[in-house]
Coordinates of C-alpha atoms and ligand atoms in Angstrom, one line a residue:
M1 CA 106.2 117.7 152.5
T2 CA 107.4 117.0 155.8
R3 CA 110.5 114.4 155.0
R4 CA 112.1 112.8 152.4
G5 CA 111.5 109.3 151.8
L6 CA 114.3 106.5 152.3
L7 CA 115.5 104.1 149.9
I8 CA 115.8 101.0 152.3
I9 CA 117.7 98.0 150.7
L10 CA 117.2 94.4 152.0
S11 CA 119.7 91.8 151.3
S12 CA 120.4 88.5 152.1
P13 CA 121.1 85.0 151.2
S14 CA 118.4 83.4 149.3
G15 CA 115.8 82.1 151.9
A16 CA 117.2 84.0 155.0
G17 CA 114.0 85.9 154.9
K18 CA 114.1 89.6 153.3
S19 CA 110.7 89.3 151.5
T20 CA 109.2 87.8 154.8
L21 CA 110.4 90.9 156.4
A22 CA 109.4 93.2 153.5
K23 CA 106.3 92.3 153.6
K24 CA 105.7 92.6 157.4
L25 CA 107.2 96.0 157.1
M26 CA 104.9 96.7 154.1
G27 CA 102.1 95.8 156.5
W28 CA 103.4 97.8 159.5
D29 CA 103.1 101.2 157.2
P30 CA 101.5 101.2 154.3
S31 CA 103.0 104.2 152.9
L32 CA 106.1 102.1 151.8
T33 CA 106.6 101.9 148.4
F34 CA 108.1 98.7 146.8
S35 CA 110.3 99.1 144.2
V36 CA 109.3 96.3 141.6
S37 CA 112.3 95.1 139.9
A38 CA 112.3 93.9 136.2
T39 CA 113.9 90.4 135.6
T40 CA 114.2 88.1 133.0
R41 CA 113.7 85.1 134.8
K42 CA 110.5 83.5 134.7
P43 CA 107.5 83.9 137.0
R44 CA 107.2 81.4 139.7
E45 CA 103.7 80.4 140.7
G46 CA 101.4 82.6 142.6
E47 CA 103.9 85.8 141.1
I48 CA 102.1 88.5 139.5
D49 CA 103.6 90.7 136.3
G50 CA 103.7 94.2 137.6
T51 CA 103.4 93.5 141.9
H52 CA 105.9 90.9 142.5
Y53 CA 108.2 91.9 139.3
H54 CA 108.0 92.9 136.1
F55 CA 108.9 90.1 133.7
M56 CA 110.5 90.8 130.6
D57 CA 112.5 89.5 128.0
E58 CA 116.4 90.2 127.6
A59 CA 116.0 92.7 124.5
A60 CA 113.1 94.8 126.6
F61 CA 115.3 94.5 130.0
R62 CA 118.6 95.6 127.7
D63 CA 116.8 98.3 126.2
M64 CA 115.7 100.1 130.1
V65 CA 119.4 99.6 130.4
K66 CA 120.7 101.3 127.4
N67 CA 118.3 104.2 128.0
G68 CA 119.1 104.8 131.5
K69 CA 116.1 103.6 133.2
M70 CA 117.6 101.4 135.5
L71 CA 119.2 103.1 139.3
E72 CA 121.2 99.5 139.0
H73 CA 121.1 96.1 137.4
A74 CA 122.9 92.5 137.8
H75 CA 123.2 89.5 137.0
V76 CA 121.6 87.0 139.2
F77 CA 121.4 83.0 139.1
G78 CA 121.6 83.5 135.4
N79 CA 119.1 86.0 134.9
F80 CA 119.0 90.0 135.0
Y81 CA 118.1 91.7 137.5
G82 CA 117.3 95.9 137.8
S83 CA 115.3 98.7 139.6
P84 CA 113.3 101.2 137.3
E85 CA 114.5 104.8 138.7
G86 CA 111.7 106.7 137.5
P87 CA 109.0 105.1 140.5
V88 CA 111.9 105.6 142.8
R89 CA 112.6 109.2 142.8
A90 CA 108.9 110.0 142.3
A91 CA 108.4 108.3 145.7
I92 CA 111.3 109.5 147.5
E93 CA 110.3 113.0 146.6
A94 CA 106.5 112.6 147.5
G95 CA 108.0 111.5 151.1
H96 CA 107.4 108.0 150.8
D97 CA 110.4 105.4 151.8
V98 CA 110.8 102.7 149.4
L99 CA 111.6 99.4 149.8
F100 CA 113.8 97.4 147.6
D101 CA 114.8 93.4 147.7
I102 CA 118.0 93.5 145.6
D103 CA 121.3 91.9 145.9
W104 CA 124.8 93.1 147.2
Q105 CA 126.1 94.3 143.5
G106 CA 122.6 96.4 143.2
A107 CA 123.2 98.0 146.6
V108 CA 126.4 99.1 145.9
Q109 CA 125.3 100.5 142.7
V110 CA 122.3 102.2 144.5
K111 CA 125.0 103.5 147.4
H112 CA 126.9 105.2 144.9
S113 CA 124.1 106.8 142.8
A114 CA 123.0 110.3 143.0
L115 CA 120.2 109.2 145.6
R116 CA 123.1 107.8 147.9
D117 CA 122.7 110.2 151.1
H118 CA 118.9 108.8 151.2
V119 CA 119.7 105.1 151.3
L120 CA 119.3 102.9 154.4
S121 CA 120.8 99.0 154.0
I122 CA 120.2 96.1 155.8
F123 CA 121.9 93.0 155.2
I124 CA 119.5 89.5 156.4
L125 CA 121.6 86.6 158.1
P126 CA 119.8 83.1 158.7
P127 CA 120.8 81.7 161.7
S128 CA 122.8 78.8 160.5
I129 CA 123.4 77.2 157.2
K130 CA 121.5 74.4 157.8
E131 CA 118.5 76.4 158.4
L132 CA 119.1 78.3 155.4
R133 CA 118.6 75.4 153.6
R134 CA 115.4 73.9 155.8
R135 CA 113.8 77.5 154.6
L136 CA 114.3 77.2 150.8
V137 CA 113.3 73.8 150.8
E138 CA 110.0 74.6 153.1
R139 CA 109.5 77.7 150.7
G140 CA 108.8 75.1 148.1
Q141 CA 109.2 77.5 145.3
D142 CA 112.2 75.9 143.3
A143 CA 113.2 72.6 142.0
P144 CA 116.3 70.6 143.8
E145 CA 118.4 71.6 141.4
V146 CA 117.7 75.4 141.4
I147 CA 117.9 74.9 145.3
R148 CA 121.6 73.8 145.2
D149 CA 122.3 76.5 142.7
R150 CA 121.1 79.4 145.0
M151 CA 123.1 77.6 148.3
K152 CA 126.3 77.6 146.4
K153 CA 125.5 81.5 145.5
S154 CA 124.6 82.3 149.1
W155 CA 127.9 81.9 150.6
D156 CA 128.9 84.6 147.8
E157 CA 126.2 86.6 148.7
I158 CA 127.3 86.6 153.0
S159 CA 130.8 87.4 151.9
H160 CA 129.2 90.9 151.3
W161 CA 127.9 91.5 154.4
D162 CA 130.1 94.4 155.8
G163 CA 129.1 96.6 153.3
Y164 CA 125.5 97.3 154.6
D165 CA 124.6 99.7 157.3
Y166 CA 123.1 97.5 159.3
V167 CA 123.4 93.4 159.8
L168 CA 119.7 91.4 161.6
V169 CA 120.5 87.8 162.4
N170 CA 116.6 86.3 161.4
D171 CA 116.5 83.1 164.0
D172 CA 112.8 84.2 165.7
L173 CA 111.0 86.5 163.0
E174 CA 108.8 88.3 165.6
T175 CA 112.6 90.0 167.1
T176 CA 113.9 90.5 163.7
F177 CA 110.9 92.3 162.7
E178 CA 111.3 94.3 165.9
K179 CA 114.6 95.6 165.6
L180 CA 113.9 95.9 161.5
K181 CA 111.0 98.7 162.6
T182 CA 113.5 100.3 165.5
I183 CA 116.1 101.0 162.1
V184 CA 113.6 101.9 160.0
S185 CA 112.0 104.7 162.8
G186 CA 115.2 106.1 163.3
E187 CA 116.9 106.1 160.3
R188 CA 113.8 108.3 159.1
L189 CA 115.0 110.9 162.0
R190 CA 118.0 111.7 159.9
L191 CA 119.2 115.2 159.6
V192 CA 119.4 115.0 155.7
Q193 CA 116.0 113.1 155.7
Q194 CA 114.3 116.0 157.4
P195 CA 114.3 118.9 154.4
N196 CA 111.9 121.1 156.5
L197 CA 114.3 121.4 159.4
S198 CA 116.0 124.9 158.0
P199 CA 112.4 127.1 157.4
F200 CA 111.6 125.5 160.8
I201 CA 114.9 127.0 162.7
R202 CA 114.6 130.4 160.7
Q203 CA 111.1 130.8 162.2
L204 CA 112.5 129.5 165.2
Q205 CA 114.9 132.1 165.3
E206 CA 112.4 135.0 164.5
E207 CA 110.4 134.1 167.9
F208 CA 113.8 133.8 169.4
E209 CA 114.3 137.6 168.1
E210 CA 110.9 139.0 168.6
A211 CA 110.8 137.4 172.3
E212 CA 114.4 138.8 173.1
A213 CA 113.4 142.3 171.7
Ligands
ADP1 P1 114.2 85.4 151.0 O1 113.2 86.5 150.3 O2 115.4 85.6 151.5 O3 114.5 84.7 149.6 P2 111.8 84.1 152.2 O4 111.3 85.8 152.8 O5 110.7 84.0 151.2 O6 113.4 84.5 151.8 O7 111.9 83.1 153.6 C1 112.1 81.7 152.7 C2 111.9 80.3 153.7 O8 111.7 81.0 155.0 C3 109.9 81.2 153.7 O9 109.2 79.9 153.7 C4 109.5 82.2 155.0 O10 108.1 81.7 155.8 C5 110.4 81.3 156.2 N1 111.1 82.4 157.3 C6 111.5 83.7 157.1 N2 111.9 83.8 158.6 C7 111.6 83.0 158.8 C8 112.3 82.8 160.4 N3 112.7 83.6 161.0 N4 112.1 81.5 161.0 C9 111.6 80.4 160.0 N5 111.2 80.6 158.9 C10 111.6 82.2 158.3
5GP2 P1 114.4 85.7 143.1 O1 114.9 85.3 141.9 O2 114.6 85.1 144.4 O3 113.2 86.2 143.1 O4 115.8 86.6 143.6 C1 117.1 86.3 143.3 C2 118.3 87.3 144.0 O5 117.8 88.4 143.0 C3 117.9 87.8 145.3 O6 119.1 87.9 146.0 C4 117.2 89.0 145.0 O7 117.5 90.0 146.2 C5 118.0 89.6 143.7 N1 117.4 90.6 143.2 C6 115.6 90.7 142.6 N2 115.4 92.0 142.1 C7 116.9 92.5 141.9 C8 117.1 93.9 141.3 O8 116.4 94.6 140.8 N3 118.3 94.0 141.4 C9 119.5 93.3 141.9 N4 120.5 93.8 141.9 N5 118.9 92.2 142.4 C10 118.0 92.1 142.4

């Protein structure tokens, strides 16, 4: 393994664009793994079980939590959401980054987990509240009362902006995406992400001593 994987957390108020950015990031680097969350919410049109979410009932969800199978979990918009831990550990140990589309409550838990040294958290803001509403409406996935509910929750989510490593204002999509790629590329070079550095340094030392002898 030449490097360890990062746990890349993307959070934002609903509609700010984190799913769009996550999809673009996966297209940019197909080795990225998406952490497929478990949820008790009903699938939206077009959502595939096992791809977008693991859809399950509350009893099955509670079972996973009880058996310690969730890296984090939270109650959002009246439903339970959680990140199964097994696939995350396997991916980062194999040197693949894992992308999380989770809320601030989940981000806090992952940042305090045993994997905390490998977490990169990024918060996505909308350029304005008016634009946030426009995007939610334009997405056309939720009924008007659900959109009202999501807008009400938006400020709560936004108020946690300062608990993240990076904050991006998603005005122009391509510009935001460029910044996101820059952040990920840089963070991959963190010392803790490069487990092969110690043996490499030892090798350099041997070469140095040989050359000096
Ligand atoms: P989230 O995952 O944060 O809830 P989405 O990624 O589903 O949000 O984006 C909500 C809507 O806004 C989608 O229709 C998406 O195409 C659109 N969108 C995302 N980013 C931008 C942007 N920078 N400019 C304009 N529209 C955007
Ligand atoms: P949606 O229902 O729109 O797919 O997601 C609603 C909210 O739940 C979003 O803010 C999303 O980031 C969050 N969410 C999705 N999966 C998880 C998860 O596994 N854990 C946590 N804490 N939040 C999640």
